[in-house]
Amino acid sequence: MKALLLIDIQNGFCPGGNLPVPEGDKIVPIVNRLIEDGGYDLIVASQDWHPENHGSFASRHPGKKPFEMGELSGQPQMMWPDHCVQETADADFHPDLNTDAIDFIQQKGENPAIDSYSAFRDNDRAAVTGLANYLRAQQVTELDLCGLATDYCVKFSALDALEMLPDVKVRFIKDASRGIDPKGVKQAIAEMEAKGVTILTSRDILRS
């Protein structure tokens, strides 16, 4: 069973959103081609789904500004702009994304006391989302990942997939993803590759 995991392709992470990733919207046509012609048996998507009082928001910490480091539940935490709040347009998937093809949506980041970059578990690695169990139940053997942002949610999802689904081949689709910081993207790709994630492009998949 071959699955495609789409990470947080939401309005909030695209131009015009509350936490835009540069050119985040540019991946949508590529992702749609992968959905249509990538030969996947299963399409899964993660969705940042924060309560309005989420502790990662700078607005919840007097004196803190977005993109400053702070603390959340005793751990270092990047302070983010309010983003992807539940039941808002910012949290919706990008309108051009082929959501009709998505078989399963895993929402994450619902606990206000801890952030959740990975689609598989919270940042404290204590609470799991249930996505690993779902993919296991579907007998997934190959998992391709792409989305937003490479240096945060995509990287952490890929590394958790390796650890939590040790029998699954994990691949990262570079051109169907975008990141926040170019240096961070380069480091994230190097880290994923060093840990055993295969790095490829959509052309490699669509050609095969």
XYZ file of C-alpha atoms in Angstrom:
208
model
C 0.000 0.000 0.000
C 1.467 3.291 -1.149
C 0.328 6.467 0.649
C 0.820 10.208 0.147
C 0.824 12.371 3.275
C 0.060 16.053 2.693
C 1.329 18.228 5.529
C -0.672 21.344 6.486
C -1.487 22.700 3.016
C -3.705 25.330 4.602
C -4.573 28.956 3.966
C -2.684 30.003 7.073
C 0.611 28.803 5.610
C 0.078 30.287 2.148
C 0.447 33.913 1.000
C -2.331 35.953 2.582
C -2.471 33.652 5.623
C -1.473 34.442 9.189
C 1.798 32.481 9.041
C 2.665 32.417 5.323
C 5.421 30.211 3.973
C 7.076 31.916 0.977
C 5.528 30.502 -2.214
C 3.511 28.049 -0.138
C 0.694 28.166 -2.696
C 3.050 27.190 -5.514
C 3.071 23.562 -4.363
C -0.674 23.063 -4.864
C -0.616 22.291 -8.634
C 2.290 19.884 -8.076
C 0.470 18.166 -5.227
C -2.679 17.847 -7.312
C -0.693 16.153 -10.093
C 0.773 13.744 -7.540
C -2.705 12.978 -6.221
C -3.967 12.337 -9.760
C -1.048 10.542 -11.358
C 1.315 9.457 -8.567
C -0.084 5.950 -8.310
C -1.104 6.284 -4.663
C -3.525 3.917 -2.993
C -4.212 6.284 -0.110
C -4.176 10.082 0.312
C -3.844 11.403 3.868
C -3.602 15.014 5.044
C -2.658 16.679 8.303
C -4.345 19.899 9.419
C -3.105 22.349 12.033
C -6.167 22.850 14.228
C -5.376 25.182 17.092
C -7.719 26.460 19.786
C -7.731 30.265 19.900
C -5.846 30.218 23.210
C -2.989 28.039 21.973
C 0.157 28.565 24.022
C 2.441 28.816 20.987
C 0.811 32.100 20.000
C 2.851 35.192 20.871
C -0.429 36.939 21.686
C -0.781 34.671 24.745
C 2.519 35.865 26.204
C 2.621 39.535 27.273
C 5.687 41.289 25.917
C 6.463 38.579 23.366
C 6.439 39.176 19.629
C 6.005 36.610 16.836
C 9.182 34.732 15.928
C 10.808 35.371 19.304
C 11.776 32.410 21.444
C 9.737 31.852 24.570
C 8.634 28.990 26.766
C 5.646 26.665 26.779
C 5.085 24.041 29.471
C 8.703 24.402 30.572
C 10.123 23.846 27.099
C 11.676 26.364 24.649
C 9.038 27.480 22.177
C 9.036 29.639 19.074
C 6.336 32.262 19.467
C 4.089 32.221 16.393
C 1.440 34.599 15.093
C -2.081 33.355 15.799
C -2.685 30.875 12.979
C -4.901 27.994 11.858
C -7.437 28.587 14.605
C -10.216 26.013 14.564
C -13.255 26.836 12.404
C -11.590 29.832 10.715
C -10.736 30.336 7.044
C -7.055 30.444 8.041
C -7.295 26.778 9.074
C -9.040 25.656 5.866
C -7.126 23.742 3.228
C -5.989 25.804 0.251
C -9.065 26.215 -1.979
C -7.304 24.808 -5.061
C -6.153 21.635 -3.303
C -7.988 18.523 -4.486
C -9.510 17.742 -1.106
C -12.099 15.390 -2.632
C -9.295 12.862 -3.078
C -8.271 12.901 0.603
C -9.174 9.657 2.366
C -8.292 10.695 5.917
C -7.560 13.981 7.724
C -5.449 14.033 10.875
C -5.937 17.196 12.891
C -3.155 18.257 15.261
C -2.100 21.010 17.649
C -5.346 20.932 19.637
C -3.737 20.910 23.097
C -3.121 24.552 24.120
C -0.279 23.499 26.443
C 1.976 21.943 23.778
C 2.795 22.571 20.128
C 2.535 19.818 17.540
C 4.687 20.158 14.437
C 4.564 16.471 13.548
C 1.450 14.858 12.130
C 2.218 11.870 14.353
C 2.675 13.290 17.862
C 3.013 16.407 19.986
C 6.375 18.113 20.406
C 6.856 16.663 23.885
C 6.601 13.231 22.202
C 4.135 12.139 24.899
C 0.750 12.308 23.131
C 0.290 10.641 19.744
C -2.286 11.753 17.190
C -3.296 8.283 16.034
C -1.982 8.698 12.484
C 0.640 5.964 12.840
C -2.021 3.481 13.960
C -4.243 4.468 11.047
C -1.476 3.952 8.472
C -0.541 0.659 10.114
C -4.163 -0.500 9.933
C -4.221 0.376 6.224
C -1.089 -1.782 5.768
C 0.906 1.085 4.283
C 4.390 0.021 3.176
C 5.486 3.203 1.354
C 4.857 6.745 2.575
C 5.653 9.881 0.585
C 5.455 13.254 2.355
C 5.214 16.831 1.147
C 3.716 20.137 2.213
C 4.352 23.054 4.547
C 6.753 23.824 5.988
C 9.825 21.748 5.108
C 11.898 22.979 8.050
C 9.176 22.418 10.648
C 6.088 20.244 10.257
C 7.290 18.254 7.233
C 10.672 17.439 8.768
C 9.248 16.414 12.133
C 6.562 14.301 10.448
C 9.137 12.509 8.284
C 11.426 11.763 11.228
C 8.525 10.510 13.344
C 7.334 8.316 10.462
C 10.755 6.683 10.365
C 10.672 6.001 14.085
C 7.037 5.063 14.549
C 6.615 3.086 11.318
C 9.973 1.264 11.095
C 8.801 -1.130 8.358
C 7.584 1.683 6.075
C 9.733 3.277 3.367
C 9.593 7.065 3.874
C 10.296 9.561 1.064
C 10.249 13.375 0.989
C 9.083 15.157 -2.182
C 11.234 18.269 -2.353
C 9.506 20.337 -5.045
C 6.046 19.695 -3.565
C 7.131 21.406 -0.343
C 8.258 24.858 0.761
C 10.007 26.089 3.896
C 10.231 29.195 6.034
C 13.996 29.747 6.122
C 16.322 28.692 3.244
C 19.097 27.732 5.654
C 16.624 25.799 7.783
C 15.293 23.997 4.704
C 18.784 22.911 3.694
C 19.497 21.638 7.212
C 16.122 19.865 7.406
C 16.681 18.017 4.126
C 20.187 17.003 5.207
C 18.855 15.740 8.538
C 16.038 13.766 6.932
C 18.421 12.179 4.445
C 20.954 11.334 7.153
C 18.252 9.570 9.170
C 17.121 7.466 6.199
C 14.434 9.462 4.375
C 14.731 9.217 0.582
C 14.785 12.663 -1.061
C 13.167 12.958 -4.480
C 11.073 15.214 -6.696
C 7.628 14.888 -8.214
C 9.237 14.144 -11.571
C 10.799 10.992 -10.131
C 7.338 9.796 -9.096
C 5.357 10.897 -12.136
C 7.939 9.373 -14.466
C 7.786 5.946 -12.830
